[in-house]
């Protein structure tokens, strides 16, 4: 454990050294700002009210997209595990959603919806197939392990879903939720950049790029990366608390 | 219970084809056979869990005791019993748990129980579930000898209270002799032996007079006497 932490710390130091080396090779602050300039900008961002408004907006959009995708995935995967016809119906829809280009979807959504809603919808459309697949795999495993029990004792549909399938599926889905939520953050920010959403980290990045405020752009990117780590870590902690019985 | 023209096929392969068979109500019938003889298929047909040709009459409502206790890990012992019961009072549940030697363990999780205790919970679940016929699919096969003996006695005691019809699948002749009143022997999906074992209640460890005949029926080719 301690050894792994040392290697992880070494990787961070290596990335930092590459940045410093690249800065001295490029020597152009408009292409690559120095590490210290970025840190200074990061500090400035952390005490600015506008940043926290953007941060809150992005976080809210990410959580909204994740929650909606999760509810949709739970509902549809539950239907799919109960009926092969429903599973066959959703299979091509999920495949299409998985392969459709994200940027194209954002551009289309911008025609149909507002700048604030488009990033949420695109994030939802990207997260849903991942959550649906994770949910369906977990439900299938529960069905394989306890399907005979339910058939033998003629357990009703609602009891099967709420007492067996969902609690049994929660640990594996929660274990993946962190990485899926982190991916949701990336997609939401990408959507915000393209949609130039007001009160958003993506919108702030777009502003920084247009104003050639490169240290600010890098500082915001760094903050999004840190937020992604925090979300992943938080989910991991949550899943550990919730699934104590598995350990 | 009457089994008339029971036949089960997977594609072209016949996995079970039985002659008409009548099983006495309120008695324990052991179904003996090697792996792949069609024992579990027969239980699944009686419980209505699998499609088949022919008819099953008089099975009524069935309860099931599996080889694996199949306890849901996220539920307590009480939760596992309530999972299959449409209604069941606290008194009924705690009384049944006391009967199987698990008094006061209502709030325990399956991971906190030993293998034998888990099978006791499964036994409680099977007997607590309202039924006319109890189907037991090798429930003791993975247990040690002394535990097997004590659970066989417990099953016998629980059965004696209500005397339901029981179909008890096993490949262990001793288990059949210890518990059942009758043994039917299946080989490659067909009936190859039918033995009246009398009143049962034999000692698991004592030598049994019918043992040799049952072993012969299980292992020899051709119909048994």
GROMACS .gro file of C-alpha atoms in nm:
model
  472
    1UNK     CA    1   0.000   0.000   0.000
    2UNK     CA    2   0.275   0.242   0.109
    3UNK     CA    3   0.484   0.131  -0.191
    4UNK     CA    4   0.191   0.198  -0.428
    5UNK     CA    5   0.147   0.547  -0.280
    6UNK     CA    6   0.516   0.619  -0.343
    7UNK     CA    7   0.479   0.511  -0.709
    8UNK     CA    8   0.167   0.726  -0.748
    9UNK     CA    9   0.353   1.024  -0.600
   10UNK     CA   10   0.644   0.954  -0.837
   11UNK     CA   11   0.405   0.964  -1.136
   12UNK     CA   12   0.277   1.308  -1.026
   13UNK     CA   13   0.633   1.435  -0.985
   14UNK     CA   14   0.721   1.297  -1.331
   15UNK     CA   15   0.427   1.483  -1.491
   16UNK     CA   16   0.534   1.801  -1.311
   17UNK     CA   17   0.894   1.762  -1.434
   18UNK     CA   18   0.774   1.704  -1.792
   19UNK     CA   19   0.571   2.028  -1.768
   20UNK     CA   20   0.872   2.224  -1.642
   21UNK     CA   21   1.100   2.071  -1.910
   22UNK     CA   22   0.842   2.141  -2.182
   23UNK     CA   23   0.811   2.503  -2.060
   24UNK     CA   24   1.186   2.557  -2.091
   25UNK     CA   25   1.189   2.397  -2.438
   26UNK     CA   26   0.887   2.590  -2.573
   27UNK     CA   27   0.965   2.922  -2.396
   28UNK     CA   28   0.638   3.077  -2.510
   29UNK     CA   29   0.387   3.178  -2.240
   30UNK     CA   30   0.104   3.192  -2.496
   31UNK     CA   31   0.152   2.825  -2.582
   32UNK     CA   32   0.251   2.681  -2.245
   33UNK     CA   33   0.244   2.884  -1.923
   34UNK     CA   34   0.493   2.815  -1.646
   35UNK     CA   35   0.389   2.594  -1.356
   36UNK     CA   36   0.424   2.882  -1.109
   37UNK     CA   37   0.216   3.121  -1.322
   38UNK     CA   38  -0.053   2.856  -1.339
   39UNK     CA   39  -0.037   2.807  -0.961
   40UNK     CA   40  -0.070   3.182  -0.905
   41UNK     CA   41  -0.374   3.189  -1.135
   42UNK     CA   42  -0.517   2.887  -0.958
   43UNK     CA   43  -0.495   3.074  -0.626
   44UNK     CA   44  -0.663   3.377  -0.784
   45UNK     CA   45  -0.944   3.155  -0.916
   46UNK     CA   46  -1.004   2.999  -0.578
   47UNK     CA   47  -1.076   3.337  -0.419
   48UNK     CA   48  -1.293   3.464  -0.704
   49UNK     CA   49  -1.673   3.453  -0.667
   50UNK     CA   50  -1.716   3.409  -1.044
   51UNK     CA   51  -1.509   3.090  -1.032
   52UNK     CA   52  -1.724   2.939  -0.757
   53UNK     CA   53  -2.040   3.027  -0.950
   54UNK     CA   54  -1.894   2.850  -1.254
   55UNK     CA   55  -1.777   2.560  -1.038
   56UNK     CA   56  -2.125   2.522  -0.882
   57UNK     CA   57  -2.295   2.542  -1.221
   58UNK     CA   58  -2.074   2.274  -1.374
   59UNK     CA   59  -2.105   2.049  -1.069
   60UNK     CA   60  -2.482   2.089  -1.071
   61UNK     CA   61  -2.502   2.005  -1.443
   62UNK     CA   62  -2.277   1.701  -1.397
   63UNK     CA   63  -2.481   1.569  -1.104
   64UNK     CA   64  -2.809   1.639  -1.284
   65UNK     CA   65  -2.692   1.446  -1.591
   66UNK     CA   66  -2.557   1.161  -1.377
   67UNK     CA   67  -2.873   1.138  -1.165
   68UNK     CA   68  -3.100   1.140  -1.469
   69UNK     CA   69  -2.883   0.879  -1.648
   70UNK     CA   70  -2.877   0.664  -1.333
   71UNK     CA   71  -3.256   0.676  -1.286
   72UNK     CA   72  -3.305   0.595  -1.656
   73UNK     CA   73  -3.047   0.315  -1.646
   74UNK     CA   74  -3.195   0.159  -1.330
   75UNK     CA   75  -3.549   0.172  -1.469
   76UNK     CA   76  -3.465   0.040  -1.815
   77UNK     CA   77  -3.214  -0.223  -1.698
   78UNK     CA   78  -3.474  -0.350  -1.447
   79UNK     CA   79  -3.726  -0.383  -1.730
   80UNK     CA   80  -3.462  -0.549  -1.953
   81UNK     CA   81  -3.370  -0.808  -1.691
   82UNK     CA   82  -3.736  -0.900  -1.650
   83UNK     CA   83  -3.817  -0.923  -2.021
   84UNK     CA   84  -3.604  -1.043  -2.313
   85UNK     CA   85  -3.825  -0.844  -2.552
   86UNK     CA   86  -3.746  -0.518  -2.368
   87UNK     CA   87  -3.376  -0.610  -2.365
   88UNK     CA   88  -3.379  -0.672  -2.742
   89UNK     CA   89  -3.566  -0.344  -2.795
   90UNK     CA   90  -3.310  -0.137  -2.605
   91UNK     CA   91  -2.998  -0.313  -2.738
   92UNK     CA   92  -2.973  -0.120  -3.070
   93UNK     CA   93  -3.073   0.209  -2.902
   94UNK     CA   94  -2.792   0.173  -2.649
   95UNK     CA   95  -2.546   0.077  -2.926
   96UNK     CA   96  -2.639   0.390  -3.126
   97UNK     CA   97  -2.602   0.611  -2.817
   98UNK     CA   98  -2.263   0.457  -2.745
   99UNK     CA   99  -2.124   0.522  -3.092
  100UNK     CA  100  -2.276   0.861  -3.177
  101UNK     CA  101  -2.008   1.139  -3.187
  102UNK     CA  102  -2.035   1.359  -2.878
  103UNK     CA  103  -1.948   1.684  -3.054
  104UNK     CA  104  -2.211   1.626  -3.324
  105UNK     CA  105  -2.472   1.568  -3.054
  106UNK     CA  106  -2.377   1.893  -2.877
  107UNK     CA  107  -2.408   2.087  -3.202
  108UNK     CA  108  -2.749   1.935  -3.273
  109UNK     CA  109  -2.866   1.990  -2.915
  110UNK     CA  110  -2.758   2.355  -2.934
  111UNK     CA  111  -3.007   2.398  -3.219
  112UNK     CA  112  -3.287   2.246  -3.013
  113UNK     CA  113  -3.217   2.352  -2.655
  114UNK     CA  114  -3.053   2.628  -2.453
  115UNK     CA  115  -2.680   2.673  -2.381
  116UNK     CA  116  -2.733   2.562  -2.022
  117UNK     CA  117  -2.934   2.248  -2.104
  118UNK     CA  118  -2.730   2.112  -2.399
  119UNK     CA  119  -2.425   2.009  -2.186
  120UNK     CA  120  -2.656   1.827  -1.940
  121UNK     CA  121  -2.831   1.638  -2.218
  122UNK     CA  122  -2.512   1.538  -2.396
  123UNK     CA  123  -2.362   1.420  -2.069
  124UNK     CA  124  -2.678   1.222  -1.997
  125UNK     CA  125  -2.665   1.061  -2.342
  126UNK     CA  126  -2.301   0.958  -2.293
  127UNK     CA  127  -2.344   0.837  -1.933
  128UNK     CA  128  -2.665   0.644  -1.987
  129UNK     CA  129  -2.515   0.359  -2.200
  130UNK     CA  130  -2.227   0.314  -1.954
  131UNK     CA  131  -2.459   0.306  -1.651
  132UNK     CA  132  -2.713   0.087  -1.833
  133UNK     CA  133  -2.443  -0.168  -1.925
  134UNK     CA  134  -2.304  -0.173  -1.569
  135UNK     CA  135  -2.653  -0.203  -1.421
  136UNK     CA  136  -2.763  -0.476  -1.663
  137UNK     CA  137  -2.449  -0.683  -1.600
  138UNK     CA  138  -2.502  -0.658  -1.223
  139UNK     CA  139  -2.872  -0.745  -1.252
  140UNK     CA  140  -2.793  -1.041  -1.479
  141UNK     CA  141  -2.550  -1.173  -1.219
  142UNK     CA  142  -2.813  -1.139  -0.945
  143UNK     CA  143  -3.066  -1.314  -1.168
  144UNK     CA  144  -2.824  -1.598  -1.239
  145UNK     CA  145  -2.749  -1.645  -0.868
  146UNK     CA  146  -3.100  -1.608  -0.729
  147UNK     CA  147  -3.336  -1.653  -1.026
  148UNK     CA  148  -3.414  -2.014  -0.927
  149UNK     CA  149  -3.496  -1.901  -0.571
  150UNK     CA  150  -3.743  -1.641  -0.702
  151UNK     CA  151  -3.904  -1.889  -0.940
  152UNK     CA  152  -3.927  -2.164  -0.676
  153UNK     CA  153  -4.092  -1.935  -0.420
  154UNK     CA  154  -4.288  -1.736  -0.680
  155UNK     CA  155  -4.150  -1.403  -0.556
  156UNK     CA  156  -4.342  -1.103  -0.694
  157UNK     CA  157  -4.191  -0.857  -0.943
  158UNK     CA  158  -4.172  -0.556  -0.710
  159UNK     CA  159  -4.015  -0.759  -0.428
  160UNK     CA  160  -3.765  -0.906  -0.676
  161UNK     CA  161  -3.665  -0.560  -0.799
  162UNK     CA  162  -3.650  -0.375  -0.466
  163UNK     CA  163  -3.534  -0.651  -0.231
  164UNK     CA  164  -3.308  -0.850  -0.461
  165UNK     CA  165  -3.203  -0.696  -0.790
  166UNK     CA  166  -3.136  -0.335  -0.685
  167UNK     CA  167  -2.954  -0.411  -0.356
  168UNK     CA  168  -2.751  -0.684  -0.527
  169UNK     CA  169  -2.664  -0.457  -0.819
  170UNK     CA  170  -2.572  -0.158  -0.600
  171UNK     CA  171  -2.216  -0.263  -0.503
  172UNK     CA  172  -2.082  -0.332  -0.855
  173UNK     CA  173  -2.259  -0.027  -1.000
  174UNK     CA  174  -2.136   0.199  -0.718
  175UNK     CA  175  -1.783   0.067  -0.775
  176UNK     CA  176  -1.803   0.199  -1.133
  177UNK     CA  177  -2.001   0.513  -1.050
  178UNK     CA  178  -1.689   0.713  -0.966
  179UNK     CA  179  -1.524   0.668  -1.303
  180UNK     CA  180  -1.858   0.721  -1.482
  181UNK     CA  181  -1.924   1.043  -1.284
  182UNK     CA  182  -1.574   1.164  -1.363
  183UNK     CA  183  -1.638   1.093  -1.731
  184UNK     CA  184  -1.965   1.286  -1.694
  185UNK     CA  185  -1.770   1.587  -1.566
  186UNK     CA  186  -1.541   1.576  -1.872
  187UNK     CA  187  -1.836   1.554  -2.112
  188UNK     CA  188  -2.027   1.832  -1.932
  189UNK     CA  189  -1.721   2.062  -1.948
  190UNK     CA  190  -1.672   1.979  -2.319
  191UNK     CA  191  -2.038   2.060  -2.379
  192UNK     CA  192  -2.005   2.388  -2.188
  193UNK     CA  193  -1.698   2.486  -2.393
  194UNK     CA  194  -1.884   2.431  -2.718
  195UNK     CA  195  -2.209   2.583  -2.593
  196UNK     CA  196  -2.029   2.871  -2.415
  197UNK     CA  197  -2.255   2.816  -2.118
  198UNK     CA  198  -2.289   3.106  -1.871
  199UNK     CA  199  -2.169   3.025  -1.513
  200UNK     CA  200  -1.973   2.717  -1.613
  201UNK     CA  201  -1.612   2.597  -1.600
  202UNK     CA  202  -1.630   2.515  -1.972
  203UNK     CA  203  -1.757   2.864  -2.048
  204UNK     CA  204  -1.479   3.014  -1.833
  205UNK     CA  205  -1.222   2.806  -2.023
  206UNK     CA  206  -1.359   2.929  -2.353
  207UNK     CA  207  -1.337   3.291  -2.224
  208UNK     CA  208  -0.978   3.235  -2.111
  209UNK     CA  209  -0.881   3.089  -2.448
  210UNK     CA  210  -1.043   3.375  -2.642
  211UNK     CA  211  -0.875   3.632  -2.414
  212UNK     CA  212  -0.540   3.451  -2.443
  213UNK     CA  213  -0.536   3.409  -2.066
  214UNK     CA  214  -0.340   3.085  -2.097
  215UNK     CA  215  -0.241   3.045  -1.727
  216UNK     CA  216  -0.611   3.081  -1.638
  217UNK     CA  217  -0.701   2.819  -1.900
  218UNK     CA  218  -0.443   2.581  -1.752
  219UNK     CA  219  -0.553   2.659  -1.395
  220UNK     CA  220  -0.916   2.582  -1.481
  221UNK     CA  221  -0.810   2.259  -1.654
  222UNK     CA  222  -0.612   2.160  -1.347
  223UNK     CA  223  -0.914   2.233  -1.126
  224UNK     CA  224  -1.138   2.015  -1.344
  225UNK     CA  225  -0.884   1.732  -1.316
  226UNK     CA  226  -0.876   1.774  -0.937
  227UNK     CA  227  -1.255   1.781  -0.924
  228UNK     CA  228  -1.265   1.458  -1.127
  229UNK     CA  229  -1.030   1.294  -0.876
  230UNK     CA  230  -1.243   1.417  -0.588
  231UNK     CA  231  -1.562   1.283  -0.743
  232UNK     CA  232  -1.402   0.944  -0.807
  233UNK     CA  233  -1.261   0.928  -0.455
  234UNK     CA  234  -1.592   1.036  -0.303
  235UNK     CA  235  -1.783   0.765  -0.492
  236UNK     CA  236  -1.529   0.504  -0.387
  237UNK     CA  237  -1.568   0.608  -0.023
  238UNK     CA  238  -1.946   0.605  -0.055
  239UNK     CA  239  -1.950   0.260  -0.214
  240UNK     CA  240  -1.725   0.127   0.064
  241UNK     CA  241  -1.961   0.265   0.328
  242UNK     CA  242  -2.273   0.134   0.159
  243UNK     CA  243  -2.145  -0.217   0.083
  244UNK     CA  244  -1.983  -0.296   0.418
  245UNK     CA  245  -2.153  -0.633   0.412
  246UNK     CA  246  -1.951  -0.737   0.109
  247UNK     CA  247  -1.620  -0.699   0.283
  248UNK     CA  248  -4.948  -3.682  -0.640
  249UNK     CA  249  -4.974  -3.826  -0.991
  250UNK     CA  250  -4.712  -3.787  -1.263
  251UNK     CA  251  -4.862  -3.886  -1.597
  252UNK     CA  252  -4.650  -3.923  -1.913
  253UNK     CA  253  -4.376  -3.689  -1.790
  254UNK     CA  254  -4.121  -3.621  -2.062
  255UNK     CA  255  -3.859  -3.351  -2.097
  256UNK     CA  256  -3.649  -3.298  -2.407
  257UNK     CA  257  -3.373  -3.052  -2.496
  258UNK     CA  258  -3.369  -3.042  -2.877
  259UNK     CA  259  -3.356  -3.407  -2.988
  260UNK     CA  260  -3.219  -3.529  -2.654
  261UNK     CA  261  -3.463  -3.683  -2.409
  262UNK     CA  262  -3.347  -3.594  -2.057
  263UNK     CA  263  -3.641  -3.740  -1.868
  264UNK     CA  264  -3.911  -3.990  -1.973
  265UNK     CA  265  -4.107  -4.144  -1.688
  266UNK     CA  266  -4.389  -4.396  -1.684
  267UNK     CA  267  -4.707  -4.292  -1.499
  268UNK     CA  268  -4.613  -4.263  -1.134
  269UNK     CA  269  -4.818  -4.212  -0.820
  270UNK     CA  270  -4.650  -4.068  -0.510
  271UNK     CA  271  -4.827  -4.116  -0.181
  272UNK     CA  272  -4.939  -3.792  -0.015
  273UNK     CA  273  -4.783  -3.711   0.319
  274UNK     CA  274  -4.482  -3.934   0.260
  275UNK     CA  275  -4.119  -3.871   0.175
  276UNK     CA  276  -4.006  -4.009  -0.159
  277UNK     CA  277  -3.636  -4.013  -0.232
  278UNK     CA  278  -3.527  -3.969  -0.592
  279UNK     CA  279  -3.191  -4.140  -0.634
  280UNK     CA  280  -2.964  -4.127  -0.934
  281UNK     CA  281  -2.621  -4.039  -1.062
  282UNK     CA  282  -2.542  -3.694  -1.202
  283UNK     CA  283  -2.740  -3.626  -1.518
  284UNK     CA  284  -3.006  -3.886  -1.433
  285UNK     CA  285  -3.282  -3.622  -1.447
  286UNK     CA  286  -3.344  -3.583  -1.071
  287UNK     CA  287  -3.336  -3.202  -1.061
  288UNK     CA  288  -3.531  -3.186  -1.387
  289UNK     CA  289  -3.805  -3.388  -1.217
  290UNK     CA  290  -3.817  -3.144  -0.924
  291UNK     CA  291  -3.828  -2.847  -1.159
  292UNK     CA  292  -4.116  -3.007  -1.349
  293UNK     CA  293  -4.314  -3.069  -1.027
  294UNK     CA  294  -4.252  -2.711  -0.914
  295UNK     CA  295  -4.363  -2.575  -1.252
  296UNK     CA  296  -4.025  -2.414  -1.312
  297UNK     CA  297  -3.966  -2.589  -1.643
  298UNK     CA  298  -4.184  -2.675  -1.942
  299UNK     CA  299  -4.254  -3.043  -2.011
  300UNK     CA  300  -4.484  -3.298  -2.169
  301UNK     CA  301  -4.736  -3.481  -1.952
  302UNK     CA  302  -4.917  -3.371  -1.640
  303UNK     CA  303  -4.846  -3.331  -1.270
  304UNK     CA  304  -5.158  -3.371  -1.057
  305UNK     CA  305  -5.197  -3.298  -0.688
  306UNK     CA  306  -4.863  -3.130  -0.622
  307UNK     CA  307  -5.042  -2.819  -0.498
  308UNK     CA  308  -4.822  -2.538  -0.377
  309UNK     CA  309  -4.454  -2.630  -0.368
  310UNK     CA  310  -4.166  -2.518  -0.150
  311UNK     CA  311  -3.801  -2.574  -0.235
  312UNK     CA  312  -3.482  -2.656  -0.048
  313UNK     CA  313  -3.178  -2.611  -0.270
  314UNK     CA  314  -2.831  -2.762  -0.244
  315UNK     CA  315  -2.698  -2.407  -0.198
  316UNK     CA  316  -2.884  -2.222   0.081
  317UNK     CA  317  -2.927  -1.925  -0.160
  318UNK     CA  318  -2.946  -1.662   0.114
  319UNK     CA  319  -2.937  -1.300   0.001
  320UNK     CA  320  -2.617  -1.153   0.152
  321UNK     CA  321  -2.761  -0.804   0.205
  322UNK     CA  322  -3.060  -0.927   0.407
  323UNK     CA  323  -3.068  -1.052   0.764
  324UNK     CA  324  -3.185  -1.403   0.850
  325UNK     CA  325  -3.533  -1.262   0.915
  326UNK     CA  326  -3.516  -1.060   0.592
  327UNK     CA  327  -3.429  -1.376   0.398
  328UNK     CA  328  -3.733  -1.554   0.540
  329UNK     CA  329  -3.960  -1.256   0.474
  330UNK     CA  330  -3.828  -1.231   0.116
  331UNK     CA  331  -4.018  -1.546   0.016
  332UNK     CA  332  -4.312  -1.515   0.255
  333UNK     CA  333  -4.618  -1.319   0.146
  334UNK     CA  334  -4.709  -1.279   0.509
  335UNK     CA  335  -4.534  -1.409   0.814
  336UNK     CA  336  -4.555  -1.279   1.167
  337UNK     CA  337  -4.254  -1.215   1.388
  338UNK     CA  338  -4.379  -1.493   1.617
  339UNK     CA  339  -4.392  -1.751   1.337
  340UNK     CA  340  -4.049  -1.658   1.213
  341UNK     CA  341  -3.878  -1.658   1.552
  342UNK     CA  342  -4.052  -1.984   1.648
  343UNK     CA  343  -3.931  -2.152   1.330
  344UNK     CA  344  -3.579  -2.020   1.383
  345UNK     CA  345  -3.588  -2.161   1.735
  346UNK     CA  346  -3.702  -2.497   1.591
  347UNK     CA  347  -3.397  -2.511   1.364
  348UNK     CA  348  -3.162  -2.410   1.645
  349UNK     CA  349  -3.116  -2.047   1.547
  350UNK     CA  350  -3.307  -1.873   1.825
  351UNK     CA  351  -3.211  -1.507   1.854
  352UNK     CA  352  -3.026  -1.503   1.522
  353UNK     CA  353  -3.298  -1.309   1.336
  354UNK     CA  354  -3.074  -1.005   1.287
  355UNK     CA  355  -2.763  -1.199   1.176
  356UNK     CA  356  -2.633  -1.165   0.821
  357UNK     CA  357  -2.555  -1.479   0.618
  358UNK     CA  358  -2.181  -1.398   0.635
  359UNK     CA  359  -2.203  -1.428   1.014
  360UNK     CA  360  -2.337  -1.785   0.993
  361UNK     CA  361  -2.153  -2.114   0.942
  362UNK     CA  362  -2.234  -2.341   0.645
  363UNK     CA  363  -2.458  -2.559   0.862
  364UNK     CA  364  -2.639  -2.257   1.006
  365UNK     CA  365  -2.704  -2.122   0.658
  366UNK     CA  366  -2.856  -2.452   0.556
  367UNK     CA  367  -3.071  -2.439   0.872
  368UNK     CA  368  -3.202  -2.098   0.762
  369UNK     CA  369  -3.280  -2.248   0.420
  370UNK     CA  370  -3.458  -2.535   0.595
  371UNK     CA  371  -3.660  -2.286   0.803
  372UNK     CA  372  -3.747  -2.094   0.487
  373UNK     CA  373  -3.860  -2.409   0.305
  374UNK     CA  374  -4.081  -2.527   0.594
  375UNK     CA  375  -4.217  -2.181   0.676
  376UNK     CA  376  -4.325  -2.115   0.317
  377UNK     CA  377  -4.686  -2.239   0.288
  378UNK     CA  378  -4.680  -2.555   0.078
  379UNK     CA  379  -4.839  -2.889   0.001
  380UNK     CA  380  -4.527  -3.046  -0.146
  381UNK     CA  381  -4.169  -2.988  -0.040
  382UNK     CA  382  -3.899  -3.035  -0.301
  383UNK     CA  383  -3.547  -3.095  -0.170
  384UNK     CA  384  -3.258  -3.092  -0.417
  385UNK     CA  385  -2.952  -3.253  -0.253
  386UNK     CA  386  -2.965  -3.008   0.040
  387UNK     CA  387  -2.718  -3.202   0.254
  388UNK     CA  388  -2.468  -3.313  -0.010
  389UNK     CA  389  -2.203  -3.054   0.076
  390UNK     CA  390  -2.218  -3.103   0.454
  391UNK     CA  391  -1.994  -3.310   0.681
  392UNK     CA  392  -2.124  -3.641   0.814
  393UNK     CA  393  -2.227  -3.537   1.166
  394UNK     CA  394  -2.388  -3.215   1.042
  395UNK     CA  395  -2.564  -3.414   0.771
  396UNK     CA  396  -2.700  -3.654   1.034
  397UNK     CA  397  -2.827  -3.375   1.259
  398UNK     CA  398  -2.994  -3.189   0.969
  399UNK     CA  399  -3.155  -3.511   0.845
  400UNK     CA  400  -3.304  -3.562   1.194
  401UNK     CA  401  -3.418  -3.200   1.205
  402UNK     CA  402  -3.583  -3.234   0.862
  403UNK     CA  403  -3.757  -3.547   0.982
  404UNK     CA  404  -3.885  -3.367   1.294
  405UNK     CA  405  -4.011  -3.069   1.097
  406UNK     CA  406  -4.179  -3.297   0.844
  407UNK     CA  407  -4.350  -3.495   1.123
  408UNK     CA  408  -4.529  -3.179   1.244
  409UNK     CA  409  -4.730  -3.134   0.924
  410UNK     CA  410  -4.655  -3.446   0.716
  411UNK     CA  411  -4.649  -3.286   0.372
  412UNK     CA  412  -4.554  -3.474   0.057
  413UNK     CA  413  -4.178  -3.452   0.007
  414UNK     CA  414  -3.969  -3.526  -0.301
  415UNK     CA  415  -3.611  -3.561  -0.184
  416UNK     CA  416  -3.342  -3.571  -0.452
  417UNK     CA  417  -3.012  -3.722  -0.347
  418UNK     CA  418  -2.735  -3.940  -0.478
  419UNK     CA  419  -2.657  -4.064  -0.128
  420UNK     CA  420  -2.826  -4.396  -0.050
  421UNK     CA  421  -2.772  -4.343   0.325
  422UNK     CA  422  -2.959  -4.012   0.319
  423UNK     CA  423  -3.249  -4.175   0.136
  424UNK     CA  424  -3.264  -4.465   0.384
  425UNK     CA  425  -3.246  -4.229   0.679
  426UNK     CA  426  -3.531  -4.002   0.567
  427UNK     CA  427  -3.754  -4.153   0.300
  428UNK     CA  428  -4.044  -4.397   0.295
  429UNK     CA  429  -3.992  -4.480  -0.069
  430UNK     CA  430  -3.705  -4.449  -0.314
  431UNK     CA  431  -3.727  -4.427  -0.688
  432UNK     CA  432  -3.408  -4.465  -0.887
  433UNK     CA  433  -3.349  -4.277  -1.210
  434UNK     CA  434  -3.084  -4.360  -1.466
  435UNK     CA  435  -3.031  -4.156  -1.783
  436UNK     CA  436  -3.377  -4.002  -1.749
  437UNK     CA  437  -3.570  -4.326  -1.703
  438UNK     CA  438  -3.710  -4.501  -1.397
  439UNK     CA  439  -3.501  -4.806  -1.319
  440UNK     CA  440  -3.602  -4.889  -0.963
  441UNK     CA  441  -3.883  -4.834  -0.713
  442UNK     CA  442  -3.830  -4.939  -0.350
  443UNK     CA  443  -4.057  -4.931  -0.049
  444UNK     CA  444  -3.836  -4.834   0.244
  445UNK     CA  445  -4.100  -4.877   0.515
  446UNK     CA  446  -4.127  -4.616   0.785
  447UNK     CA  447  -3.773  -4.481   0.751
  448UNK     CA  448  -3.627  -4.317   1.063
  449UNK     CA  449  -3.311  -4.523   1.044
  450UNK     CA  450  -2.984  -4.434   1.206
  451UNK     CA  451  -2.762  -4.261   0.954
  452UNK     CA  452  -2.449  -4.445   1.066
  453UNK     CA  453  -2.598  -4.795   1.112
  454UNK     CA  454  -2.576  -5.054   0.828
  455UNK     CA  455  -2.905  -5.077   0.640
  456UNK     CA  456  -3.065  -5.391   0.495
  457UNK     CA  457  -3.183  -5.213   0.176
  458UNK     CA  458  -2.854  -5.043   0.114
  459UNK     CA  459  -2.703  -5.305  -0.117
  460UNK     CA  460  -3.016  -5.330  -0.332
  461UNK     CA  461  -3.023  -4.952  -0.375
  462UNK     CA  462  -2.655  -4.934  -0.463
  463UNK     CA  463  -2.706  -5.208  -0.720
  464UNK     CA  464  -2.998  -5.022  -0.874
  465UNK     CA  465  -2.790  -4.707  -0.890
  466UNK     CA  466  -2.485  -4.859  -1.048
  467UNK     CA  467  -2.601  -5.157  -1.259
  468UNK     CA  468  -2.739  -5.134  -1.610
  469UNK     CA  469  -3.087  -5.264  -1.680
  470UNK     CA  470  -3.401  -5.244  -1.464
  471UNK     CA  471  -3.366  -5.327  -1.096
  472UNK     CA  472  -3.581  -5.585  -0.919
   0.00000   0.00000   0.00000
